[in-house]
Coordinates of C-alpha atoms in Angstrom, one line a residue:
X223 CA -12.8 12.0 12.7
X224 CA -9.3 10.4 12.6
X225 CA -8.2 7.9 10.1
X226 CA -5.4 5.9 9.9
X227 CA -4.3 3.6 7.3
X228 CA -4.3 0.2 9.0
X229 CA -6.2 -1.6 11.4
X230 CA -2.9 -2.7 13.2
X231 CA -2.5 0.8 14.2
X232 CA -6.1 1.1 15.7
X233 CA -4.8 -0.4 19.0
X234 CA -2.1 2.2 19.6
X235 CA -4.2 4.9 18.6
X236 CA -7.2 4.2 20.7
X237 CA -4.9 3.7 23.6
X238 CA -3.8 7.8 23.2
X239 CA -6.8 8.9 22.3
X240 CA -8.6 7.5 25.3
X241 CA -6.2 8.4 28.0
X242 CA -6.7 12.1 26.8
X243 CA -10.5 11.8 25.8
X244 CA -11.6 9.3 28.3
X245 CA -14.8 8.0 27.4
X246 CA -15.3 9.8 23.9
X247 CA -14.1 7.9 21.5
X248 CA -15.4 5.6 18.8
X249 CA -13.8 2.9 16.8
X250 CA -15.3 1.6 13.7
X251 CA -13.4 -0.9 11.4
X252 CA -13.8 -3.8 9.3
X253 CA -13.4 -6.8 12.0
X254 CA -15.9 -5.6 14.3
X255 CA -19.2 -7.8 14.3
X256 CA -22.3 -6.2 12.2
X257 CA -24.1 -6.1 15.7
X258 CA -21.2 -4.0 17.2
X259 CA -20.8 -1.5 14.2
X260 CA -24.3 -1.1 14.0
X261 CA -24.2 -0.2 17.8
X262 CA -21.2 2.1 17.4
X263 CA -22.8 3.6 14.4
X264 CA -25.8 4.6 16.7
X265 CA -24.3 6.3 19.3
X266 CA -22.0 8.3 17.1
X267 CA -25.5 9.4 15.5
X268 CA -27.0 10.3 18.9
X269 CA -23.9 12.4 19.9
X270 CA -22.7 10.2 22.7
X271 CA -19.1 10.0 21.2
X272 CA -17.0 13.4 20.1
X273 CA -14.0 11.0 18.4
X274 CA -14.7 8.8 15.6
X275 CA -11.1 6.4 15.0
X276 CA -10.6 3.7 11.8
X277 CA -9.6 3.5 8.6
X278 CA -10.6 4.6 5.6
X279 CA -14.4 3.9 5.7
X280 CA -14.7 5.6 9.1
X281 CA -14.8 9.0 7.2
X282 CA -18.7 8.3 6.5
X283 CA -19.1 8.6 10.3
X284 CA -22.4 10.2 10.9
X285 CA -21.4 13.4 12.3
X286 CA -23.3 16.4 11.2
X287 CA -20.9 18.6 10.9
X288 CA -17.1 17.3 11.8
X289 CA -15.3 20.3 12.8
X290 CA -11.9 18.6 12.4
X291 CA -10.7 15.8 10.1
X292 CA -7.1 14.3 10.5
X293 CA -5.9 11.4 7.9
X294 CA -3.0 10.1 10.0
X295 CA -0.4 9.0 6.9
X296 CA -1.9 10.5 4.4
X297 CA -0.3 9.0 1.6
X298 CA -0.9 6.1 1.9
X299 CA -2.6 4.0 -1.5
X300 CA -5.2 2.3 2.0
X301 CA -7.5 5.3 1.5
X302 CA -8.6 4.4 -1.8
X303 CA -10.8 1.9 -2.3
X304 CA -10.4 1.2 -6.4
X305 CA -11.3 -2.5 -6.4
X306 CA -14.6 -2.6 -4.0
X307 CA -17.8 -0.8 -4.8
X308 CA -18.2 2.1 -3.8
X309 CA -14.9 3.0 -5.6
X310 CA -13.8 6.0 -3.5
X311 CA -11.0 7.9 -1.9
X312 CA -10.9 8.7 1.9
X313 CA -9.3 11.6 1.2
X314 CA -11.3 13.3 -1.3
X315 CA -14.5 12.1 0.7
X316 CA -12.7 14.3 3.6
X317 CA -12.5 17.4 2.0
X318 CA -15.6 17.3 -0.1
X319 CA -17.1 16.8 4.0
X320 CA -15.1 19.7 5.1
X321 CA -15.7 22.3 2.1
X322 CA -19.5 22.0 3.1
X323 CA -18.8 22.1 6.9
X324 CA -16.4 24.9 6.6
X325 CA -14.7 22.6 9.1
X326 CA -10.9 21.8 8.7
X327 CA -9.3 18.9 7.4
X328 CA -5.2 18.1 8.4
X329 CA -3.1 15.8 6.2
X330 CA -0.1 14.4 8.5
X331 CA 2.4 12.5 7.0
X332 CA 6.3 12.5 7.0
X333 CA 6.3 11.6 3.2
X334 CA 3.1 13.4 1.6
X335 CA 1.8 12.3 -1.4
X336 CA 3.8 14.3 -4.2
X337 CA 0.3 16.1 -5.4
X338 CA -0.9 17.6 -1.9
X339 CA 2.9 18.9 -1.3
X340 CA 2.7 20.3 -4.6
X341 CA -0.6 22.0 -4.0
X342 CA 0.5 23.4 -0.9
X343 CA 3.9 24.9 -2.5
X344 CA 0.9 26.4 -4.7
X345 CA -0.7 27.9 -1.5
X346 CA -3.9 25.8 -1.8
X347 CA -3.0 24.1 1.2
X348 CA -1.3 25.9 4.2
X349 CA 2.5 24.0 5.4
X350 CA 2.8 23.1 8.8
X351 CA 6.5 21.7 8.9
X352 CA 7.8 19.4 11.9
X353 CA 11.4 19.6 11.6
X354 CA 12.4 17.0 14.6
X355 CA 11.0 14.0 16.6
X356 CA 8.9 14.9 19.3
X357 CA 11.6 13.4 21.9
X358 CA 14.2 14.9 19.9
X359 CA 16.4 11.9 19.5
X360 CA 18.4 12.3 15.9
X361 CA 16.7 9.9 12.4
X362 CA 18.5 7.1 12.6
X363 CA 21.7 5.6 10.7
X364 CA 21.3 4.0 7.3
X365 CA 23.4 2.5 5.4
X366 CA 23.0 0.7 1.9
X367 CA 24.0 -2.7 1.6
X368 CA 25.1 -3.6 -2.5
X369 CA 23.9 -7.5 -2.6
X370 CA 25.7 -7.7 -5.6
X371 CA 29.0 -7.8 -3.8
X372 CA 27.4 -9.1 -0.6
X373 CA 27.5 -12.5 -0.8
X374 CA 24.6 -13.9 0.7
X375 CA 24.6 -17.1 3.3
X376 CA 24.2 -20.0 0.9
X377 CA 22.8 -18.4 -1.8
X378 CA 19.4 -18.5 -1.6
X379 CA 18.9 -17.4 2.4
X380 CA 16.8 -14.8 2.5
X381 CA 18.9 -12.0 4.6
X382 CA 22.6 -11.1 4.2
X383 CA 25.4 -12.3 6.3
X384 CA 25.6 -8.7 7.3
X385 CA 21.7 -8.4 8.2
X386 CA 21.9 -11.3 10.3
X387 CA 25.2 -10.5 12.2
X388 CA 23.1 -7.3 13.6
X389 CA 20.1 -9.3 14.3
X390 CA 22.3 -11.4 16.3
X391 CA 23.7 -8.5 18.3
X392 CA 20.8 -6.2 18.9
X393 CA 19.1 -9.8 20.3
X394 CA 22.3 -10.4 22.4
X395 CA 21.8 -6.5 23.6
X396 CA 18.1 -6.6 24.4
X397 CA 16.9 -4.8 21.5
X398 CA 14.2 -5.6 19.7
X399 CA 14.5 -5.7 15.9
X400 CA 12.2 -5.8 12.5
X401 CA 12.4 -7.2 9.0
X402 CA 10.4 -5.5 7.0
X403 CA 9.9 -7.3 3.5
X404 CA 6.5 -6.0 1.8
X405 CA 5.9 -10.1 0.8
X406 CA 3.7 -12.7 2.8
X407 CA 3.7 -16.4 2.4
X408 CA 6.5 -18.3 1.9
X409 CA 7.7 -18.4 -1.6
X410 CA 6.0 -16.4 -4.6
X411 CA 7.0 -18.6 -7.4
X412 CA 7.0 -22.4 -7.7
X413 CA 8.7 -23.4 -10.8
X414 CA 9.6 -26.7 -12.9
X415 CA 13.3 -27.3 -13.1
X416 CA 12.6 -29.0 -15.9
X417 CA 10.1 -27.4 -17.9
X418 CA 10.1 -23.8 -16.8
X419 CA 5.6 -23.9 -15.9
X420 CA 4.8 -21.7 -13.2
X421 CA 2.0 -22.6 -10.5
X422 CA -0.6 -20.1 -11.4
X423 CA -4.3 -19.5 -10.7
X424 CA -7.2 -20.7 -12.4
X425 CA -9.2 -17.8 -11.7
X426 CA -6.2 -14.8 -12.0
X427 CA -3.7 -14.5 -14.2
X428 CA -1.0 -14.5 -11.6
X429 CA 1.3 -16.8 -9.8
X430 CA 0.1 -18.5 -7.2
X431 CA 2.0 -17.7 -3.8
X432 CA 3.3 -20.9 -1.8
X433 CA 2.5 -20.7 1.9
X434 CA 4.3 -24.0 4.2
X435 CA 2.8 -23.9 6.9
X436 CA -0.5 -24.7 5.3
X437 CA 1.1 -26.6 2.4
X438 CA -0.9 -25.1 0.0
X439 CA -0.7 -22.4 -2.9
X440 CA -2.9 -19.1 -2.4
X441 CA -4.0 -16.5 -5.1
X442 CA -3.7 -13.3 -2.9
X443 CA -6.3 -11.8 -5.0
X444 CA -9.3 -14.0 -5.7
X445 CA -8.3 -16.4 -2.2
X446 CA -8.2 -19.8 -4.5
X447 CA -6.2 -22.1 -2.6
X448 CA -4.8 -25.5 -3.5
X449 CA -2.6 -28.4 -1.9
X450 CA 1.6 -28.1 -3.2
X451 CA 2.1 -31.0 -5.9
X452 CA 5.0 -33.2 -4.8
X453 CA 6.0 -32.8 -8.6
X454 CA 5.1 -31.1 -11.7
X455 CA 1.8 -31.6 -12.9
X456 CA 2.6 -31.0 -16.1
X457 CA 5.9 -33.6 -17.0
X458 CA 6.8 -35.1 -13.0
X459 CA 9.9 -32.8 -13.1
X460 CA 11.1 -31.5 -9.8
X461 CA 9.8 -27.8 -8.6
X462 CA 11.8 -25.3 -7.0
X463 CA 10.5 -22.2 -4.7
X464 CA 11.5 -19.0 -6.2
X465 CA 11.5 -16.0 -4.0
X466 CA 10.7 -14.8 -0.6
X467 CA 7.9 -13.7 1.7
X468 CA 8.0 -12.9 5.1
X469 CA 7.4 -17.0 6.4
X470 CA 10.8 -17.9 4.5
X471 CA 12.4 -15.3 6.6
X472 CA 10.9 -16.7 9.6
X473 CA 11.5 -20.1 9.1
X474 CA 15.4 -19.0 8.2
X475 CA 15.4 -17.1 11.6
X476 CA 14.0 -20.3 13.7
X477 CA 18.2 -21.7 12.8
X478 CA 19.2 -18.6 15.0
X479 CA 17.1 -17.5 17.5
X480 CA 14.9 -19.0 20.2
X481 CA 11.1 -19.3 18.0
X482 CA 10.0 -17.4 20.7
X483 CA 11.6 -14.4 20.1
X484 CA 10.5 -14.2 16.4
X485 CA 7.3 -12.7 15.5
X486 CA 4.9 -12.4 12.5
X487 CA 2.8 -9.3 11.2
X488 CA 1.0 -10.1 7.5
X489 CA -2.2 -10.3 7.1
X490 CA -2.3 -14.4 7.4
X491 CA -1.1 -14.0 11.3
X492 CA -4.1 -10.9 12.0
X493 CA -6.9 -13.0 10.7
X494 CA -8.3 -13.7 14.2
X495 CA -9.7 -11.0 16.5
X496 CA -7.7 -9.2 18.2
X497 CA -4.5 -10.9 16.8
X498 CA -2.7 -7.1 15.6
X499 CA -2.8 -6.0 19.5
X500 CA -1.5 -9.3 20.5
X501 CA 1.2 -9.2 18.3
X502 CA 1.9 -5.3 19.1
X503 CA 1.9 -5.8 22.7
X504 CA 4.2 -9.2 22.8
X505 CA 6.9 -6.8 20.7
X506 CA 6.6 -3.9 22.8
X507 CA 6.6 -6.3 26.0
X508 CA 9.7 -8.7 25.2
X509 CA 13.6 -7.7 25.3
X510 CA 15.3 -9.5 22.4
X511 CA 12.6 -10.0 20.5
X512 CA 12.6 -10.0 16.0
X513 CA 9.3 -8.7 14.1
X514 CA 9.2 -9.9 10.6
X515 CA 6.5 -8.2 8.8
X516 CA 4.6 -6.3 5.8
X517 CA 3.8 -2.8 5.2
X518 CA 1.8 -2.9 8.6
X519 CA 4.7 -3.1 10.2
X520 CA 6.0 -0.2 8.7
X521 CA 4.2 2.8 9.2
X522 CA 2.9 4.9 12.2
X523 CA 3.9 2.3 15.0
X524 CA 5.9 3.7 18.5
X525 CA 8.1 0.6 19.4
X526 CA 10.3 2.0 22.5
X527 CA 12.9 -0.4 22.6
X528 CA 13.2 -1.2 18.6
X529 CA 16.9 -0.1 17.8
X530 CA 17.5 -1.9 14.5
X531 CA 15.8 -2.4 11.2
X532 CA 16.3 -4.4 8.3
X533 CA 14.8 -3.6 5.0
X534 CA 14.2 -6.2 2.4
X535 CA 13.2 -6.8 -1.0
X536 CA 13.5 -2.8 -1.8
X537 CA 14.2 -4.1 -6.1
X538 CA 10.3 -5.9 -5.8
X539 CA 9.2 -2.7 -4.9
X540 CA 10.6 -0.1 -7.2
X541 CA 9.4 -3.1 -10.3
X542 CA 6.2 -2.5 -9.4
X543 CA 3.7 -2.0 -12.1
X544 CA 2.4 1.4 -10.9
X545 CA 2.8 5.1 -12.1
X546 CA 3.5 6.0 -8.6
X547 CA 5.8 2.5 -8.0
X548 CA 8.9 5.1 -7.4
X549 CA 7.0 7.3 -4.8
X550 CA 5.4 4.6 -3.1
X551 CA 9.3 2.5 -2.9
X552 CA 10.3 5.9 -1.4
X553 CA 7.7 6.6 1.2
X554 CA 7.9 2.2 2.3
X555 CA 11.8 2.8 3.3
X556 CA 11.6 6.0 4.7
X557 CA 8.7 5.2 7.0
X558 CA 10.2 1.8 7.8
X559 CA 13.8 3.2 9.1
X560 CA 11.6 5.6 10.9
X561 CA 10.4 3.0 13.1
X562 CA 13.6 2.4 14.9
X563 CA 15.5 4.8 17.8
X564 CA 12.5 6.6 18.7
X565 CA 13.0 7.1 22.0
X566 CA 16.1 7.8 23.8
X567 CA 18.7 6.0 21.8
X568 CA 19.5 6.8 17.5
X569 CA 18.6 3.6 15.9
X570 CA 20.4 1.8 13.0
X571 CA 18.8 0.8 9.6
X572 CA 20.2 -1.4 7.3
X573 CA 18.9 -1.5 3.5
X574 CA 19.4 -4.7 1.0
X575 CA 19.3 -4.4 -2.4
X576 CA 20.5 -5.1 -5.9
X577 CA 19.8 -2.0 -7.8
X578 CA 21.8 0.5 -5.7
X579 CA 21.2 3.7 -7.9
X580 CA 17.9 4.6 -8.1
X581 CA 17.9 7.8 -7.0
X582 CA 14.5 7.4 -5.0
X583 CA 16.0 5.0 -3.0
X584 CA 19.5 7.4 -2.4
X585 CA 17.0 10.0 -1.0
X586 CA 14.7 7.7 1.2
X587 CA 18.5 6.4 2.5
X588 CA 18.8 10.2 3.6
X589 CA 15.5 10.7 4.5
X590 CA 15.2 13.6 3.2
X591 CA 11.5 13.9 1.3
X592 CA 12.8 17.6 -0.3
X593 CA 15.3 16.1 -2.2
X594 CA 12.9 13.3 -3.4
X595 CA 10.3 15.7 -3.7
X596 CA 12.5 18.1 -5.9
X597 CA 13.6 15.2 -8.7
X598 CA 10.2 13.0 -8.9
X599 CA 8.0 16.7 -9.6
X600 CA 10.9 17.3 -12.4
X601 CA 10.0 13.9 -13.4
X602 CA 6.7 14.0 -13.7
X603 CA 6.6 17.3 -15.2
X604 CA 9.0 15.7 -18.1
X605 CA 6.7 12.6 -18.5
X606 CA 3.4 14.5 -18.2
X607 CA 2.0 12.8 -15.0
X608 CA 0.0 14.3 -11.7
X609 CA -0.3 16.8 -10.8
X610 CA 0.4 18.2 -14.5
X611 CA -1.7 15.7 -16.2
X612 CA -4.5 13.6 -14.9
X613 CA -5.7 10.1 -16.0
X614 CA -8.8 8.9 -16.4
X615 CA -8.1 4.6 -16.8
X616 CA -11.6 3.0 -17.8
X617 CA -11.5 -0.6 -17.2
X618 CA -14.3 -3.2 -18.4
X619 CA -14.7 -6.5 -17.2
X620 CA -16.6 -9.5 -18.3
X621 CA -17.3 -13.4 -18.5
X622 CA -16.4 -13.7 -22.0
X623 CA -13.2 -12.2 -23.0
X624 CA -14.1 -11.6 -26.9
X625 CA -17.6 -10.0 -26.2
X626 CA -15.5 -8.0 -23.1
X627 CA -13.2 -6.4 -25.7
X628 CA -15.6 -5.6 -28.5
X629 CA -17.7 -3.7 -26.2
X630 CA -14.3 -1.9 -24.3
X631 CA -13.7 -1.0 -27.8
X632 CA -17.0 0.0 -28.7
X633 CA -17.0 2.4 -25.7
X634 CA -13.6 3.7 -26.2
X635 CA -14.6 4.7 -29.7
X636 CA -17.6 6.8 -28.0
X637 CA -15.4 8.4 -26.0
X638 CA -13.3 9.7 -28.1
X639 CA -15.4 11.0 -30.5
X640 CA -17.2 12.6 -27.8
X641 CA -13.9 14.2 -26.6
X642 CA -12.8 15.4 -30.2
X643 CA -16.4 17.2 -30.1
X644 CA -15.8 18.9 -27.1
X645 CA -12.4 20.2 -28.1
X646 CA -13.7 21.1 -31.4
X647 CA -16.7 23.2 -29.7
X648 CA -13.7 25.2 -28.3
X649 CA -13.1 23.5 -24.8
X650 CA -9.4 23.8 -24.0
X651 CA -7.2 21.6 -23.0
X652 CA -4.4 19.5 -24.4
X653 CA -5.2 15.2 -24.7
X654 CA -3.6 11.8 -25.3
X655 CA -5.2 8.7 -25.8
X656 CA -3.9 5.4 -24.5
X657 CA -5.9 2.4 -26.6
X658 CA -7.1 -0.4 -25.6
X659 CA -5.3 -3.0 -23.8
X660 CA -6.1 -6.4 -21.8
X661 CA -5.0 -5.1 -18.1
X662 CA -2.0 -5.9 -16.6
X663 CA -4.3 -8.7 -14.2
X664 CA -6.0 -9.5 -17.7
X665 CA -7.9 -12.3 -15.7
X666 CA -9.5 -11.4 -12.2
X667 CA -11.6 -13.7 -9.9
X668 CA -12.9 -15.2 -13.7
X669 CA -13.2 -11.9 -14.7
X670 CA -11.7 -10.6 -18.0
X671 CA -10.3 -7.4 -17.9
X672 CA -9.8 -4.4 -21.0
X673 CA -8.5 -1.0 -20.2
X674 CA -7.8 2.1 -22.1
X675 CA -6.9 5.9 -20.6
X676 CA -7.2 9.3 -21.4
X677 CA -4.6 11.3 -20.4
X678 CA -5.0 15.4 -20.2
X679 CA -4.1 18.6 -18.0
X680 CA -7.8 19.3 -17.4
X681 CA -9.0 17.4 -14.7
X682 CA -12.6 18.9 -15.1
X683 CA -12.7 17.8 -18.6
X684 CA -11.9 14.4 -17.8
X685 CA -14.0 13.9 -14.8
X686 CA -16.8 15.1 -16.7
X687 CA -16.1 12.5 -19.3
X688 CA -16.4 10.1 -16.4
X689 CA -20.0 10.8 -15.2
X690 CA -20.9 10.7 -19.1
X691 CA -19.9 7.1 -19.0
X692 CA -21.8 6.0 -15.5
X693 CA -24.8 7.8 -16.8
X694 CA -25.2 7.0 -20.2
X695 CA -23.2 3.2 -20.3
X696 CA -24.7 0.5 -19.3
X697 CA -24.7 -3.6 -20.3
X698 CA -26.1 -6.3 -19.3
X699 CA -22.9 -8.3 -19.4
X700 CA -20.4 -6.2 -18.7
X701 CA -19.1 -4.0 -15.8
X702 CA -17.0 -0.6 -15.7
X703 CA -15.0 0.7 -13.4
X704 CA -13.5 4.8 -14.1
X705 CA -10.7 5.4 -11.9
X706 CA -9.6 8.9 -11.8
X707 CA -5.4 9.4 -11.2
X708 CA -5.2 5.7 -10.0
X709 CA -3.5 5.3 -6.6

């Protein structure tokens, strides 16, 4: 079984695997018709197929007994599935598979997930190290550009002055280029001038993105969409587009460059079958050409003529509400500038951004995954997070937001007394509570949302506090969702 994090990368994948298993290989993912998976699902049953290929769902593939599963990119947060039932991660799944096999499992990833390096400096997983490209060519160049004394073109363009002089010559050259900006749509704030309200969603408590091409405002986490006012709803003022996705930087490109030498990679231009191959193959085809795109863009692809990169919006990413926002910021860049000068020639990157010390993105600038590795495990040693401590986040959601909190509460309060009787039986381990909270989406697809945590360096302790809840919890009116060290 081989998973990779992306559908987009299914195409290149299948192509290698093919022309070196001809004839025994499977694909399962989550465009395919029911028909097709159902027929795909068969013959891997009947042993017609030795190669199983997709993402993360593809490790449920009904071999008996996989001798070998590889999770191409390891790290990546695609492999847990936290906000879909079944709530699970690809990755545990895999070795939970292979302990009963006695079958091996690889991790590959150029920027592992700070835990599994951490248990294989432990010795519970054994190191393979790669220490150059397969072709040998050298990591590209980076260099750090300080936006703050930048100036930008015309103040709200999108790229520097700089980024675009070295789109201009790698076009000029033949070389194909990418933006990477880890934002679709077109704008992800519309504001009043003159009142200061924010479009949001009905359904969400978030801002809704603005997309032009389809003149209309989109919640990117329940789907609501919704035509652009001409003015503020709220007093007539004038509103004003705030921010940048990856269709602003398009749309600014169209002023430079031929449209057809500019392409798109989010998931609003792969809706259609078939339209990630398309996309790839137009790239990997054309001389000249610029790929503006998300984090699908950024990870695992072999583009042989791609010399120059351009990463964007690296601030967004290291404000991130997450425990891992740092790690995640770190492994987005590095994988990104690993894209280009992959073949023959050393590619160039170039890196915009406004907070230039953060010393996750100094490292990722270096590539060098040691050096991050070294300070973020001193971090998280200091601050008390995985792999030293585990959280167990418990969120409830309901209809009604008052009867939603009084029953979090009412759970929370069972937990914890059924914790302090488990330490005071003499079970060690060391505990902190975090109380009860609305979540930071308090609002989700009209769902009202409550969380609390437990935080503690016994993982066993705290997962078995977990099934306690899905087997002895229940309510009519409310839903819960544990989520074990959340990804």
């Amino acid at each position: 079984i081989v998973l990779v994090p992306e559908i987009s990368l299914t195409p290149q994948m299948i192509a290698r695997f093919e022309a070196r298993f001809p004839g025994r290989v499977a694909v399962i993912h989550s465009q395919q018709r029911p028909a097709e998976r159902l027929k795909t699902w068969q013959a891997i049953k009947r042993g017609e197929v030795s190669i199983v290929l997709g993402p993360r769902s593809a490790v449920f593939a009904p071999f008996s007994r996989p001798a070998l599963i590889l999770i191409d990119e390891e790290h990546e947060a695609s492999y847990v599935s936290s906000q879909q039932v079944p709530r699970y991660s690809a990755v545990s799944v895999a070795r939970i598979r292979q302990l009963k096999n006695q079958g091996m499992l690889l991790l590959a990833s150029a920027t592992p997930a700070v835990e599994d390096y951490a248990r294989a400096e432990a010795g519970e997983f054994k190191l393979f190290e790669l220490e150059e490209r397969a072709t040998g060519v050298r990591m590209p160049e980076v260099e750090l550009l300080d936006l703050k004394t930048d100036k930008q073109l015309f103040g709200q363009a999108p790229i520097s002055i700089r980024g675009l002089s070295e789109l201009k010559r790698c076009v000029a050259a033949g070389e194909n280029a990418m933006i990477f900006l880890n934002r679709r749509g077109y704008a992800p704030l519309l504001i009043c001038s003159e009142c200061g309200q924010t479009a949001s969603c009905p359904n969400c408590s978030v801002h809704l993105t603005y997309h032009r091409k389809e003149h209309r405002l989109i919640c990117h986490y329940c789907g609501h969409m919704q035509e652009r006012p001409a003015r503020c709803p709220f007093c007539d003022g004038a509103l004003q587009e705030l921010g940048m996705g990856t269709e602003r930087i398009c749309e600014f490109l169209t002023d430079y460059f031929n449209p057809n030498q500019i392409l798109r990679m989010d998931s609003d231009t792969t809706r259609s079958r078939g339209a990630h191959a398309e996309i790839l193959r137009r790239f990997r085809e054309g001389k000249g050409m610029i790929l503006v795109g998300t984090q699908m863009i950024a990870k695992g692809h072999d583009f042989p003529n791609l010399r120059f990169v351009l990463i964007a919006g690296v601030d967004f990413m290291f404000s991130m509400q997450d425990l891992r926002a740092d790690e995640r910021a770190f492994q987005l860049i590095t994988q990104a500038a690993g894209r280009a000068g992959r073949d023959s020639e050393r590619g160039r990157v170039l890196v915009e951004a406004y907070n230039v010390d953060h010393y996750a993105l100094h490292h990722a600038l270096k590539q060098d995954y040691l050096a991050f590795y070294k300070d973020e495990i001193r971090m998280r040693r200091l601050l008390k997070k995985a792999p030293y401590y585990h959280f167990l986040t418990i969120v409830i959601s309901g209809r009604d937001d008052e009867e939603t909190r009084k029953y979090a509460a009412d759970l929370e309060a069972s937990l914890y007394k059924q914790l302090e009787s488990d330490l005071a039986a003499g079970k060690d381990g060391h505990y902190q509570r975090i109380p009860l909270s609305p979540a930071p989406i308090h609002l989700l697809n009209q769902r009202y949302r409550w969380q609390f945590a437990i935080k503690g360096n016994r993982a066993s302790e705290l997962r078995h506090l977990m099934r306690s809840i899905q087997f002895q919890h229940r309510s009519k009116n409310c839903s819960i969702a544990c989520i074990m060290d959340p990804a």
